[in-house]
mmCIF file of C-alpha atoms in Angstrom:
data_model
loop_
_atom_site.group_PDB
_atom_site.id
_atom_site.type_symbol
_atom_site.label_atom_id
_atom_site.label_comp_id
_atom_site.label_asym_id
_atom_site.label_seq_id
_atom_site.Cartn_x
_atom_site.Cartn_y
_atom_site.Cartn_z
ATOM 1 C CA UNK A 1 29.512 -27.771 -37.416
ATOM 2 C CA UNK A 2 30.189 -29.071 -40.944
ATOM 3 C CA UNK A 3 29.139 -32.576 -39.966
ATOM 4 C CA UNK A 4 25.857 -31.278 -38.672
ATOM 5 C CA UNK A 5 25.319 -29.448 -41.959
ATOM 6 C CA UNK A 6 25.919 -32.589 -44.010
ATOM 7 C CA UNK A 7 23.373 -34.476 -41.915
ATOM 8 C CA UNK A 8 20.748 -31.815 -42.566
ATOM 9 C CA UNK A 9 21.262 -31.308 -46.295
ATOM 10 C CA UNK A 10 18.400 -33.659 -47.139
ATOM 11 C CA UNK A 11 16.029 -31.807 -44.779
ATOM 12 C CA UNK A 12 16.561 -28.335 -46.273
ATOM 13 C CA UNK A 13 13.354 -26.552 -47.305
ATOM 14 C CA UNK A 14 12.659 -26.435 -51.028
ATOM 15 C CA UNK A 15 12.934 -22.660 -51.104
ATOM 16 C CA UNK A 16 16.456 -22.928 -49.652
ATOM 17 C CA UNK A 17 17.535 -25.648 -52.076
ATOM 18 C CA UNK A 18 16.394 -23.559 -55.024
ATOM 19 C CA UNK A 19 18.289 -20.549 -53.665
ATOM 20 C CA UNK A 20 21.508 -22.492 -53.112
ATOM 21 C CA UNK A 21 21.774 -23.864 -56.610
ATOM 22 C CA UNK A 22 25.056 -25.734 -57.047
ATOM 23 C CA UNK A 23 26.780 -24.094 -54.057
ATOM 24 C CA UNK A 24 27.875 -26.122 -51.065
ATOM 25 C CA UNK A 25 26.785 -25.227 -47.551
ATOM 26 C CA UNK A 26 29.934 -24.862 -45.420
ATOM 27 C CA UNK A 27 28.180 -23.855 -42.188
ATOM 28 C CA UNK A 28 24.690 -24.100 -40.741
ATOM 29 C CA UNK A 29 23.305 -22.298 -37.678
ATOM 30 C CA UNK A 30 19.983 -23.062 -35.992
ATOM 31 C CA UNK A 31 18.308 -19.746 -35.120
ATOM 32 C CA UNK A 32 15.503 -21.208 -33.033
ATOM 33 C CA UNK A 33 12.139 -22.588 -34.018
ATOM 34 C CA UNK A 34 12.311 -23.500 -37.705
ATOM 35 C CA UNK A 35 14.490 -20.538 -38.751
ATOM 36 C CA UNK A 36 17.909 -21.406 -40.197
ATOM 37 C CA UNK A 37 21.119 -19.736 -41.368
ATOM 38 C CA UNK A 38 23.064 -21.300 -44.253
ATOM 39 C CA UNK A 39 26.576 -20.070 -45.146
ATOM 40 C CA UNK A 40 28.237 -20.805 -48.495
ATOM 41 C CA UNK A 41 31.673 -19.650 -49.707
ATOM 42 C CA UNK A 42 30.147 -16.598 -51.436
ATOM 43 C CA UNK A 43 27.006 -15.675 -49.480
ATOM 44 C CA UNK A 44 24.811 -16.215 -46.444
ATOM 45 C CA UNK A 45 21.153 -17.318 -46.644
ATOM 46 C CA UNK A 46 18.708 -16.487 -43.857
ATOM 47 C CA UNK A 47 15.616 -18.753 -43.906
ATOM 48 C CA UNK A 48 12.403 -17.753 -42.127
ATOM 49 C CA UNK A 49 9.712 -20.370 -41.618
ATOM 50 C CA UNK A 50 6.038 -19.590 -42.080
ATOM 51 C CA UNK A 51 4.394 -18.073 -39.020
ATOM 52 C CA UNK A 52 1.447 -16.016 -37.857
ATOM 53 C CA UNK A 53 2.934 -12.738 -39.075
ATOM 54 C CA UNK A 54 4.971 -13.756 -42.133
ATOM 55 C CA UNK A 55 5.223 -16.272 -44.910
ATOM 56 C CA UNK A 56 8.125 -18.574 -45.689
ATOM 57 C CA UNK A 57 11.046 -16.569 -47.098
ATOM 58 C CA UNK A 58 14.814 -16.563 -47.798
ATOM 59 C CA UNK A 59 17.161 -13.559 -47.664
ATOM 60 C CA UNK A 60 20.591 -13.556 -49.351
ATOM 61 C CA UNK A 61 23.645 -11.601 -48.177
ATOM 62 C CA UNK A 62 26.768 -11.428 -50.343
ATOM 63 C CA UNK A 63 30.196 -11.841 -48.746
ATOM 64 C CA UNK A 64 31.662 -9.093 -50.936
ATOM 65 C CA UNK A 65 31.371 -6.566 -48.109
ATOM 66 C CA UNK A 66 33.872 -3.814 -47.369
ATOM 67 C CA UNK A 67 32.797 -3.412 -43.768
ATOM 68 C CA UNK A 68 31.190 -5.616 -41.107
ATOM 69 C CA UNK A 69 29.650 -4.210 -37.917
ATOM 70 C CA UNK A 70 27.658 -5.750 -35.084
ATOM 71 C CA UNK A 71 24.832 -4.269 -33.005
ATOM 72 C CA UNK A 72 24.154 -6.473 -30.007
ATOM 73 C CA UNK A 73 20.988 -6.261 -27.899
ATOM 74 C CA UNK A 74 19.572 -8.175 -24.980
ATOM 75 C CA UNK A 75 17.377 -10.451 -27.120
ATOM 76 C CA UNK A 76 18.115 -9.626 -30.744
ATOM 77 C CA UNK A 77 21.327 -8.648 -32.546
ATOM 78 C CA UNK A 78 22.129 -7.341 -36.012
ATOM 79 C CA UNK A 79 25.094 -8.009 -38.307
ATOM 80 C CA UNK A 80 25.416 -5.231 -40.888
ATOM 81 C CA UNK A 81 27.357 -5.812 -44.117
ATOM 82 C CA UNK A 82 28.459 -2.600 -45.842
ATOM 83 C CA UNK A 83 29.041 -2.620 -49.619
ATOM 84 C CA UNK A 84 30.313 0.930 -50.085
ATOM 85 C CA UNK A 85 28.339 2.749 -52.773
ATOM 86 C CA UNK A 86 25.956 -0.201 -53.093
ATOM 87 C CA UNK A 87 24.541 0.360 -49.614
ATOM 88 C CA UNK A 88 24.335 -2.197 -46.840
ATOM 89 C CA UNK A 89 22.346 -5.216 -45.662
ATOM 90 C CA UNK A 90 21.475 -6.332 -42.148
ATOM 91 C CA UNK A 91 21.150 -9.879 -40.855
ATOM 92 C CA UNK A 92 18.838 -10.066 -37.826
ATOM 93 C CA UNK A 93 19.236 -13.023 -35.489
ATOM 94 C CA UNK A 94 18.848 -13.921 -31.796
ATOM 95 C CA UNK A 95 21.657 -12.753 -29.511
ATOM 96 C CA UNK A 96 22.122 -16.271 -28.181
ATOM 97 C CA UNK A 97 23.116 -17.409 -31.711
ATOM 98 C CA UNK A 98 25.323 -14.432 -32.565
ATOM 99 C CA UNK A 99 28.722 -15.979 -31.783
ATOM 100 C CA UNK A 100 27.863 -19.132 -33.744
ATOM 101 C CA UNK A 101 26.891 -17.091 -36.812
ATOM 102 C CA UNK A 102 29.699 -14.495 -36.775
ATOM 103 C CA UNK A 103 32.601 -16.894 -37.311
ATOM 104 C CA UNK A 104 31.432 -18.410 -40.641
ATOM 105 C CA UNK A 105 30.234 -15.014 -41.914
ATOM 106 C CA UNK A 106 33.608 -13.365 -41.158
ATOM 107 C CA UNK A 107 35.427 -16.298 -42.740
ATOM 108 C CA UNK A 108 33.410 -15.880 -45.949
ATOM 109 C CA UNK A 109 33.999 -12.108 -46.047
ATOM 110 C CA UNK A 110 37.775 -12.466 -45.464
ATOM 111 C CA UNK A 111 38.056 -15.114 -48.173
ATOM 112 C CA UNK A 112 36.066 -13.023 -50.635
ATOM 113 C CA UNK A 113 38.395 -10.046 -50.001
ATOM 114 C CA UNK A 114 41.534 -12.167 -50.383
ATOM 115 C CA UNK A 115 42.633 -11.861 -46.755
ATOM 116 C CA UNK A 116 42.458 -15.641 -46.210
ATOM 117 C CA UNK A 117 43.234 -18.450 -48.590
ATOM 118 C CA UNK A 118 40.374 -20.409 -50.098
ATOM 119 C CA UNK A 119 41.429 -23.535 -48.201
ATOM 120 C CA UNK A 120 42.159 -21.623 -44.976
ATOM 121 C CA UNK A 121 39.662 -21.713 -42.127
ATOM 122 C CA UNK A 122 39.111 -19.516 -39.076
ATOM 123 C CA UNK A 123 40.178 -21.250 -35.875
ATOM 124 C CA UNK A 124 38.673 -18.699 -33.479
ATOM 125 C CA UNK A 125 37.269 -15.174 -33.479
ATOM 126 C CA UNK A 126 37.838 -12.781 -30.544
ATOM 127 C CA UNK A 127 35.987 -9.486 -30.028
ATOM 128 C CA UNK A 128 37.338 -7.037 -27.409
ATOM 129 C CA UNK A 129 35.561 -3.669 -27.401
ATOM 130 C CA UNK A 130 37.323 -1.945 -30.353
ATOM 131 C CA UNK A 131 39.746 -4.787 -31.092
ATOM 132 C CA UNK A 132 39.009 -7.810 -33.293
ATOM 133 C CA UNK A 133 41.461 -10.721 -33.497
ATOM 134 C CA UNK A 134 40.900 -13.476 -36.068
ATOM 135 C CA UNK A 135 43.092 -16.541 -35.526
ATOM 136 C CA UNK A 136 43.204 -18.517 -38.783
ATOM 137 C CA UNK A 137 45.113 -21.558 -39.945
ATOM 138 C CA UNK A 138 47.977 -19.616 -41.581
ATOM 139 C CA UNK A 139 47.855 -16.126 -40.079
ATOM 140 C CA UNK A 140 46.409 -13.834 -37.440
ATOM 141 C CA UNK A 141 44.326 -10.832 -38.523
ATOM 142 C CA UNK A 142 43.931 -7.799 -36.281
ATOM 143 C CA UNK A 143 41.486 -4.918 -36.682
ATOM 144 C CA UNK A 144 41.235 -1.860 -34.429
ATOM 145 C CA UNK A 145 38.108 0.276 -34.579
ATOM 146 C CA UNK A 146 34.410 0.415 -33.683
ATOM 147 C CA UNK A 147 33.425 -2.006 -36.455
ATOM 148 C CA UNK A 148 34.080 -5.704 -36.486
ATOM 149 C CA UNK A 149 36.138 -5.515 -39.694
ATOM 150 C CA UNK A 150 36.906 -3.147 -42.551
ATOM 151 C CA UNK A 151 39.689 -2.483 -45.050
ATOM 152 C CA UNK A 152 41.940 -0.954 -42.351
ATOM 153 C CA UNK A 153 43.346 -4.154 -40.840
ATOM 154 C CA UNK A 154 46.714 -5.828 -40.229
ATOM 155 C CA UNK A 155 47.623 -9.420 -41.041
ATOM 156 C CA UNK A 156 50.660 -11.402 -39.837
ATOM 157 C CA UNK A 157 51.483 -14.593 -41.700
ATOM 158 C CA UNK A 158 52.912 -17.404 -39.586
ATOM 159 C CA UNK A 159 55.815 -17.904 -41.996
ATOM 160 C CA UNK A 160 57.171 -14.495 -40.900
ATOM 161 C CA UNK A 161 56.704 -15.031 -37.155
ATOM 162 C CA UNK A 162 59.926 -15.816 -35.271
ATOM 163 C CA UNK A 163 58.750 -15.512 -31.676
ATOM 164 C CA UNK A 164 55.585 -15.325 -29.576
ATOM 165 C CA UNK A 165 55.530 -13.853 -26.059
ATOM 166 C CA UNK A 166 52.902 -12.918 -23.496
ATOM 167 C CA UNK A 167 53.426 -10.156 -20.924
ATOM 168 C CA UNK A 168 51.090 -10.344 -17.950
ATOM 169 C CA UNK A 169 49.551 -7.176 -16.535
ATOM 170 C CA UNK A 170 47.136 -6.239 -13.779
ATOM 171 C CA UNK A 171 44.239 -5.728 -16.213
ATOM 172 C CA UNK A 172 45.406 -6.745 -19.692
ATOM 173 C CA UNK A 173 47.868 -9.212 -21.162
ATOM 174 C CA UNK A 174 50.119 -8.024 -23.984
ATOM 175 C CA UNK A 175 50.613 -10.386 -26.929
ATOM 176 C CA UNK A 176 54.002 -9.764 -28.574
ATOM 177 C CA UNK A 177 54.703 -11.156 -32.058
ATOM 178 C CA UNK A 178 58.165 -10.899 -33.586
ATOM 179 C CA UNK A 179 57.410 -10.565 -37.299
ATOM 180 C CA UNK A 180 60.099 -9.875 -39.905
ATOM 181 C CA UNK A 181 62.518 -8.357 -37.405
ATOM 182 C CA UNK A 182 59.888 -6.169 -35.705
ATOM 183 C CA UNK A 183 57.909 -6.670 -32.520
ATOM 184 C CA UNK A 184 54.167 -6.182 -32.922
ATOM 185 C CA UNK A 185 52.001 -6.148 -29.833
ATOM 186 C CA UNK A 186 48.346 -5.873 -28.869
ATOM 187 C CA UNK A 187 46.473 -6.223 -25.604
ATOM 188 C CA UNK A 188 43.775 -8.665 -24.567
ATOM 189 C CA UNK A 189 41.765 -8.746 -21.320
ATOM 190 C CA UNK A 190 43.175 -11.066 -18.673
ATOM 191 C CA UNK A 191 40.002 -13.178 -18.566
ATOM 192 C CA UNK A 192 40.412 -14.016 -22.277
ATOM 193 C CA UNK A 193 44.207 -14.194 -22.380
ATOM 194 C CA UNK A 194 44.320 -17.958 -21.847
ATOM 195 C CA UNK A 195 41.983 -18.656 -24.786
ATOM 196 C CA UNK A 196 43.929 -16.278 -27.055
ATOM 197 C CA UNK A 197 47.211 -17.897 -26.063
ATOM 198 C CA UNK A 198 45.924 -21.416 -26.698
ATOM 199 C CA UNK A 199 44.534 -20.501 -30.129
ATOM 200 C CA UNK A 200 47.691 -18.661 -31.243
ATOM 201 C CA UNK A 201 50.118 -21.295 -29.998
ATOM 202 C CA UNK A 202 48.210 -24.241 -31.468
ATOM 203 C CA UNK A 203 47.824 -22.740 -34.945
ATOM 204 C CA UNK A 204 51.321 -21.215 -35.072
ATOM 205 C CA UNK A 205 53.125 -24.356 -33.907
ATOM 206 C CA UNK A 206 51.061 -26.538 -36.244
ATOM 207 C CA UNK A 207 51.899 -24.352 -39.227
ATOM 208 C CA UNK A 208 55.629 -24.162 -38.391
ATOM 209 C CA UNK A 209 55.671 -27.882 -37.531
ATOM 210 C CA UNK A 210 57.404 -27.446 -34.175
ATOM 211 C CA UNK A 211 56.415 -28.698 -30.739
ATOM 212 C CA UNK A 212 57.150 -25.668 -28.552
ATOM 213 C CA UNK A 213 57.811 -21.946 -28.569
ATOM 214 C CA UNK A 214 61.481 -22.633 -27.733
ATOM 215 C CA UNK A 215 61.872 -24.608 -30.959
ATOM 216 C CA UNK A 216 60.173 -21.771 -32.818
ATOM 217 C CA UNK A 217 62.647 -19.289 -31.340
ATOM 218 C CA UNK A 218 65.579 -21.497 -32.265
ATOM 219 C CA UNK A 219 64.308 -21.791 -35.819
ATOM 220 C CA UNK A 220 63.742 -18.042 -35.977
ATOM 221 C CA UNK A 221 67.248 -17.353 -34.648
ATOM 222 C CA UNK A 222 68.809 -19.565 -37.303
ATOM 223 C CA UNK A 223 66.747 -17.900 -40.017
ATOM 224 C CA UNK A 224 67.640 -14.396 -38.841
ATOM 225 C CA UNK A 225 71.303 -15.030 -38.030
ATOM 226 C CA UNK A 226 72.369 -13.260 -41.218
ATOM 227 C CA UNK A 227 70.304 -10.128 -40.489
ATOM 228 C CA UNK A 228 72.365 -7.271 -38.958
ATOM 229 C CA UNK A 229 71.230 -5.635 -35.744
ATOM 230 C CA UNK A 230 68.600 -6.641 -33.259
ATOM 231 C CA UNK A 231 64.858 -6.710 -33.930
ATOM 232 C CA UNK A 232 63.228 -3.315 -33.895
ATOM 233 C CA UNK A 233 60.301 -3.059 -31.514
ATOM 234 C CA UNK A 234 57.193 -1.309 -32.791
ATOM 235 C CA UNK A 235 54.860 -0.647 -29.901
ATOM 236 C CA UNK A 236 51.433 0.886 -30.078
ATOM 237 C CA UNK A 237 51.711 1.845 -26.441
ATOM 238 C CA UNK A 238 51.035 -0.139 -23.317
ATOM 239 C CA UNK A 239 50.024 2.998 -21.455
ATOM 240 C CA UNK A 240 51.984 5.068 -18.920
ATOM 241 C CA UNK A 241 54.052 3.360 -16.281
ATOM 242 C CA UNK A 242 52.192 2.999 -12.967
ATOM 243 C CA UNK A 243 53.088 5.443 -10.207
ATOM 244 C CA UNK A 244 55.183 4.091 -7.337
ATOM 245 C CA UNK A 245 52.967 3.330 -4.388
ATOM 246 C CA UNK A 246 55.871 3.548 -1.852
ATOM 247 C CA UNK A 247 58.356 6.280 -2.873
ATOM 248 C CA UNK A 248 61.746 6.544 -1.176
ATOM 249 C CA UNK A 249 62.048 8.696 1.960
ATOM 250 C CA UNK A 250 63.562 12.174 1.286
ATOM 251 C CA UNK A 251 66.934 12.973 2.805
ATOM 252 C CA UNK A 252 65.786 16.237 4.388
ATOM 253 C CA UNK A 253 62.385 16.752 5.992
ATOM 254 C CA UNK A 254 60.696 20.122 5.299
ATOM 255 C CA UNK A 255 59.850 22.393 8.189
ATOM 256 C CA UNK A 256 56.093 21.993 7.779
ATOM 257 C CA UNK A 257 56.209 18.189 7.642
ATOM 258 C CA UNK A 258 54.238 16.167 10.177
ATOM 259 C CA UNK A 259 56.249 15.002 13.171
ATOM 260 C CA UNK A 260 57.197 11.347 13.096
ATOM 261 C CA UNK A 261 56.388 9.087 16.038
ATOM 262 C CA UNK A 262 60.103 8.886 16.969
ATOM 263 C CA UNK A 263 60.298 12.703 17.338
ATOM 264 C CA UNK A 264 57.738 12.924 20.173
ATOM 265 C CA UNK A 265 59.015 14.548 23.414
ATOM 266 C CA UNK A 266 59.867 12.128 26.183
ATOM 267 C CA UNK A 267 57.463 13.614 28.804
ATOM 268 C CA UNK A 268 54.455 11.761 27.431
ATOM 269 C CA UNK A 269 53.158 10.788 30.868
ATOM 270 C CA UNK A 270 52.992 14.356 32.205
ATOM 271 C CA UNK A 271 49.598 16.068 32.369
ATOM 272 C CA UNK A 272 48.793 19.288 30.540
ATOM 273 C CA UNK A 273 49.282 22.671 32.223
ATOM 274 C CA UNK A 274 52.125 21.323 34.253
ATOM 275 C CA UNK A 275 50.029 19.134 36.574
ATOM 276 C CA UNK A 276 50.970 15.584 37.563
ATOM 277 C CA UNK A 277 48.812 12.496 37.644
ATOM 278 C CA UNK A 278 48.651 12.554 41.470
ATOM 279 C CA UNK A 279 47.386 16.136 41.500
ATOM 280 C CA UNK A 280 44.643 15.250 39.065
ATOM 281 C CA UNK A 281 43.559 12.322 41.313
ATOM 282 C CA UNK A 282 43.315 14.525 44.380
ATOM 283 C CA UNK A 283 41.287 17.125 42.539
ATOM 284 C CA UNK A 284 38.913 14.432 41.251
ATOM 285 C CA UNK A 285 38.357 13.086 44.830
ATOM 286 C CA UNK A 286 37.641 16.565 46.139
ATOM 287 C CA UNK A 287 35.181 17.251 43.387
ATOM 288 C CA UNK A 288 33.325 13.983 43.969
ATOM 289 C CA UNK A 289 33.156 14.688 47.748
ATOM 290 C CA UNK A 290 31.612 18.092 47.141
ATOM 291 C CA UNK A 291 29.035 16.638 44.798
ATOM 292 C CA UNK A 292 28.003 13.961 47.379
ATOM 293 C CA UNK A 293 27.469 16.594 50.080
ATOM 294 C CA UNK A 294 25.357 18.688 47.745
ATOM 295 C CA UNK A 295 23.216 15.699 46.820
ATOM 296 C CA UNK A 296 22.659 14.710 50.481
ATOM 297 C CA UNK A 297 21.653 18.240 51.499
ATOM 298 C CA UNK A 298 19.232 18.477 48.579
ATOM 299 C CA UNK A 299 17.632 15.153 49.475
ATOM 300 C CA UNK A 300 17.102 16.151 53.075
ATOM 301 C CA UNK A 301 15.431 19.412 52.035
ATOM 302 C CA UNK A 302 13.065 17.610 49.726
ATOM 303 C CA UNK A 303 12.052 15.175 52.502
ATOM 304 C CA UNK A 304 11.228 18.037 54.892
ATOM 305 C CA UNK A 305 9.093 19.707 52.259
ATOM 306 C CA UNK A 306 7.129 16.510 51.552
ATOM 307 C CA UNK A 307 6.212 15.782 55.255
ATOM 308 C CA UNK A 308 2.499 16.787 55.888
ATOM 309 C CA UNK A 309 1.796 19.249 58.659
ATOM 310 C CA UNK A 310 -0.213 17.982 61.635
ATOM 311 C CA UNK A 311 -3.401 19.581 62.971
ATOM 312 C CA UNK A 312 -2.878 22.906 64.619
ATOM 313 C CA UNK A 313 -3.611 22.912 68.338
ATOM 314 C CA UNK A 314 -6.484 25.006 69.633
ATOM 315 C CA UNK A 315 -6.227 27.727 72.144
ATOM 316 C CA UNK A 316 -5.761 25.190 74.976
ATOM 317 C CA UNK A 317 -2.992 23.391 73.058
ATOM 318 C CA UNK A 318 -5.002 20.164 72.550
ATOM 319 C CA UNK A 319 -5.822 18.983 68.953
ATOM 320 C CA UNK A 320 -9.389 18.428 67.881
ATOM 321 C CA UNK A 321 -10.643 14.796 68.066
ATOM 322 C CA UNK A 322 -11.253 12.879 64.821
ATOM 323 C CA UNK A 323 -14.211 10.911 66.052
ATOM 324 C CA UNK A 324 -16.689 12.396 63.569
ATOM 325 C CA UNK A 325 -14.720 11.355 60.501
ATOM 326 C CA UNK A 326 -14.081 7.836 61.755
ATOM 327 C CA UNK A 327 -17.766 7.186 62.481
ATOM 328 C CA UNK A 328 -18.773 8.356 58.983
ATOM 329 C CA UNK A 329 -16.289 6.008 57.343
ATOM 330 C CA UNK A 330 -17.542 3.063 59.429
ATOM 331 C CA UNK A 331 -21.163 3.733 58.417
ATOM 332 C CA UNK A 332 -20.277 3.853 54.672
ATOM 333 C CA UNK A 333 -18.406 0.555 54.840
ATOM 334 C CA UNK A 334 -21.347 -1.164 56.582
ATOM 335 C CA UNK A 335 -23.747 0.054 53.903
ATOM 336 C CA UNK A 336 -21.508 -1.235 51.114
ATOM 337 C CA UNK A 337 -21.274 -4.688 52.734
ATOM 338 C CA UNK A 338 -25.013 -4.829 53.142
ATOM 339 C CA UNK A 339 -25.626 -3.972 49.485
ATOM 340 C CA UNK A 340 -23.193 -6.668 48.319
ATOM 341 C CA UNK A 341 -24.928 -9.367 50.374
ATOM 342 C CA UNK A 342 -28.274 -8.350 48.982
ATOM 343 C CA UNK A 343 -26.900 -8.549 45.408
ATOM 344 C CA UNK A 344 -25.658 -12.111 45.977
ATOM 345 C CA UNK A 345 -29.124 -13.390 46.898
ATOM 346 C CA UNK A 346 -31.453 -15.175 44.393
ATOM 347 C CA UNK A 347 -33.172 -13.042 41.692
ATOM 348 C CA UNK A 348 -36.570 -11.754 42.402
ATOM 349 C CA UNK A 349 -39.819 -12.452 40.621
ATOM 350 C CA UNK A 350 -39.343 -9.480 38.322
ATOM 351 C CA UNK A 351 -36.035 -10.830 37.012
ATOM 352 C CA UNK A 352 -37.521 -14.277 36.360
ATOM 353 C CA UNK A 353 -40.444 -12.812 34.509
ATOM 354 C CA UNK A 354 -38.183 -10.697 32.295
ATOM 355 C CA UNK A 355 -36.041 -13.753 31.345
ATOM 356 C CA UNK A 356 -39.040 -15.832 30.324
ATOM 357 C CA UNK A 357 -40.430 -12.997 28.258
ATOM 358 C CA UNK A 358 -37.125 -12.588 26.386
ATOM 359 C CA UNK A 359 -36.974 -16.295 25.444
ATOM 360 C CA UNK A 360 -40.537 -16.330 24.201
ATOM 361 C CA UNK A 361 -40.035 -13.222 22.067
ATOM 362 C CA UNK A 362 -36.917 -14.670 20.390
ATOM 363 C CA UNK A 363 -38.742 -17.891 19.498
ATOM 364 C CA UNK A 364 -41.677 -15.956 18.182
ATOM 365 C CA UNK A 365 -39.383 -13.816 16.000
ATOM 366 C CA UNK A 366 -37.739 -16.890 14.337
ATOM 367 C CA UNK A 367 -41.125 -18.507 13.645
ATOM 368 C CA UNK A 368 -42.439 -15.349 12.047
ATOM 369 C CA UNK A 369 -39.359 -14.738 9.859
ATOM 370 C CA UNK A 370 -40.595 -16.957 7.001
ATOM 371 C CA UNK A 371 -37.541 -19.294 6.907
ATOM 372 C CA UNK A 372 -38.300 -22.952 6.277
ATOM 373 C CA UNK A 373 -36.109 -26.051 6.038
ATOM 374 C CA UNK A 374 -34.758 -26.823 2.548
ATOM 375 C CA UNK A 375 -36.808 -29.354 0.664
ATOM 376 C CA UNK A 376 -35.259 -32.205 -1.399
ATOM 377 C CA UNK A 377 -36.528 -30.616 -4.628
ATOM 378 C CA UNK A 378 -34.592 -27.415 -3.925
ATOM 379 C CA UNK A 379 -31.374 -29.410 -3.301
ATOM 380 C CA UNK A 380 -31.664 -31.122 -6.680
ATOM 381 C CA UNK A 381 -32.175 -27.794 -8.432
ATOM 382 C CA UNK A 382 -29.036 -26.344 -6.819
ATOM 383 C CA UNK A 383 -26.978 -29.379 -7.881
ATOM 384 C CA UNK A 384 -28.151 -29.025 -11.476
ATOM 385 C CA UNK A 385 -27.192 -25.345 -11.543
ATOM 386 C CA UNK A 386 -23.725 -26.106 -10.107
ATOM 387 C CA UNK A 387 -23.152 -28.809 -12.740
ATOM 388 C CA UNK A 388 -24.132 -26.399 -15.518
ATOM 389 C CA UNK A 389 -21.761 -23.742 -14.161
ATOM 390 C CA UNK A 390 -18.928 -26.282 -13.953
ATOM 391 C CA UNK A 391 -19.409 -27.218 -17.599
ATOM 392 C CA UNK A 392 -19.288 -23.566 -18.673
ATOM 393 C CA UNK A 393 -16.105 -22.935 -16.639
ATOM 394 C CA UNK A 394 -14.357 -25.965 -18.137
ATOM 395 C CA UNK A 395 -15.220 -24.791 -21.649
ATOM 396 C CA UNK A 396 -13.820 -21.329 -20.899
ATOM 397 C CA UNK A 397 -10.615 -22.852 -19.513
ATOM 398 C CA UNK A 398 -10.144 -24.814 -22.742
ATOM 399 C CA UNK A 399 -10.531 -21.659 -24.814
ATOM 400 C CA UNK A 400 -8.101 -19.766 -22.572
ATOM 401 C CA UNK A 401 -5.454 -22.473 -22.984
ATOM 402 C CA UNK A 402 -5.816 -22.296 -26.751
ATOM 403 C CA UNK A 403 -5.469 -18.512 -26.692
ATOM 404 C CA UNK A 404 -2.406 -18.762 -24.461
ATOM 405 C CA UNK A 405 -0.700 -21.105 -26.934
ATOM 406 C CA UNK A 406 -1.365 -18.659 -29.762
ATOM 407 C CA UNK A 407 -0.004 -15.746 -27.741
ATOM 408 C CA UNK A 408 3.170 -17.664 -26.874
ATOM 409 C CA UNK A 409 3.700 -18.509 -30.538
ATOM 410 C CA UNK A 410 3.186 -14.865 -31.482
ATOM 411 C CA UNK A 411 5.699 -13.698 -28.863
ATOM 412 C CA UNK A 412 8.270 -16.226 -30.072
ATOM 413 C CA UNK A 413 7.903 -15.034 -33.660
ATOM 414 C CA UNK A 414 8.240 -11.413 -32.590
ATOM 415 C CA UNK A 415 11.448 -12.268 -30.735
ATOM 416 C CA UNK A 416 12.889 -13.824 -33.887
ATOM 417 C CA UNK A 417 12.296 -10.539 -35.715
ATOM 418 C CA UNK A 418 9.376 -11.463 -37.900
#
């Protein structure tokens, strides 16, 4: 990040150069567009380029803050610096640039308050809900609370650290530091535990000039060999122990306990009410036989009811003849066949005359409608009108594109908090 700042020193706006004076820029963050963030050892400068809604401007934020808090949104975030009785100031910046801006700002605030040395830099900053861990070159700073940092913090210098351990858990990983004969611990989420471990080990081993944690422990043991007693552990609480998921079986079972599978009576195959499996089979066969007989008798009764009754005999016992009905049916069928043959014959003169009349009337209606074929002059006029309309549409499209560009620029400036 410093290299990038040095390359851009010559391209700083004049208003920024005049605001910096003789101070050196130690960090630079691009906030999108032409907006910039410049961090010096004593303050932070927020540069806003000229836009549709605002003029070119520079805001200054002193690092002499007593409290630092962060409000993070979906698009825009705010870093608030509290100065006690002097009020507070807020730095507004895009959320995508928040992590890049927080580290140099926190480093400047910690140096101004004497927490870090002037030549000491922040290796990495971790934010976990209400826990902030700052891993620096010579120490680790821990703050617990809703804010990012305030005067209620704890700092552990690497010269006092004798051991570093990590205790894995189902959700969190406990970081245990043995500092001055006491064990200090704090928890980090498992997904960030690897990054925290790498940052702590690299900075601690580099400061103590050892290659491994085992060498650090050996050096700590030799340093603390003259101290009586074992290290005292100071724990802030890892939470209650988890309940056993599989407790031991009690020696005596209570009377109302559920019966175990081994305590079932041996006569599992017997049927309820004292009956055997063979008896149940015989009863089922008898029941099915009775049902079949009932179904057959019901079917036979329905068939007798559906059979039509024949003609009743007359006094002599001989049924009436059906000759009259049969002759009437034969006559109707002959008439229908005769009508069909007549319909299949050629159309008569009346039909032909009606068809010719219909054709003539349709032709006469089209001729009298007033429609005429398009003339070449009319075609040329239509083409000219279409060309004029095309020119107007193209001009409107050009204006719409220009308006769209302006709207996009306005939206971008609003997102940057102008």
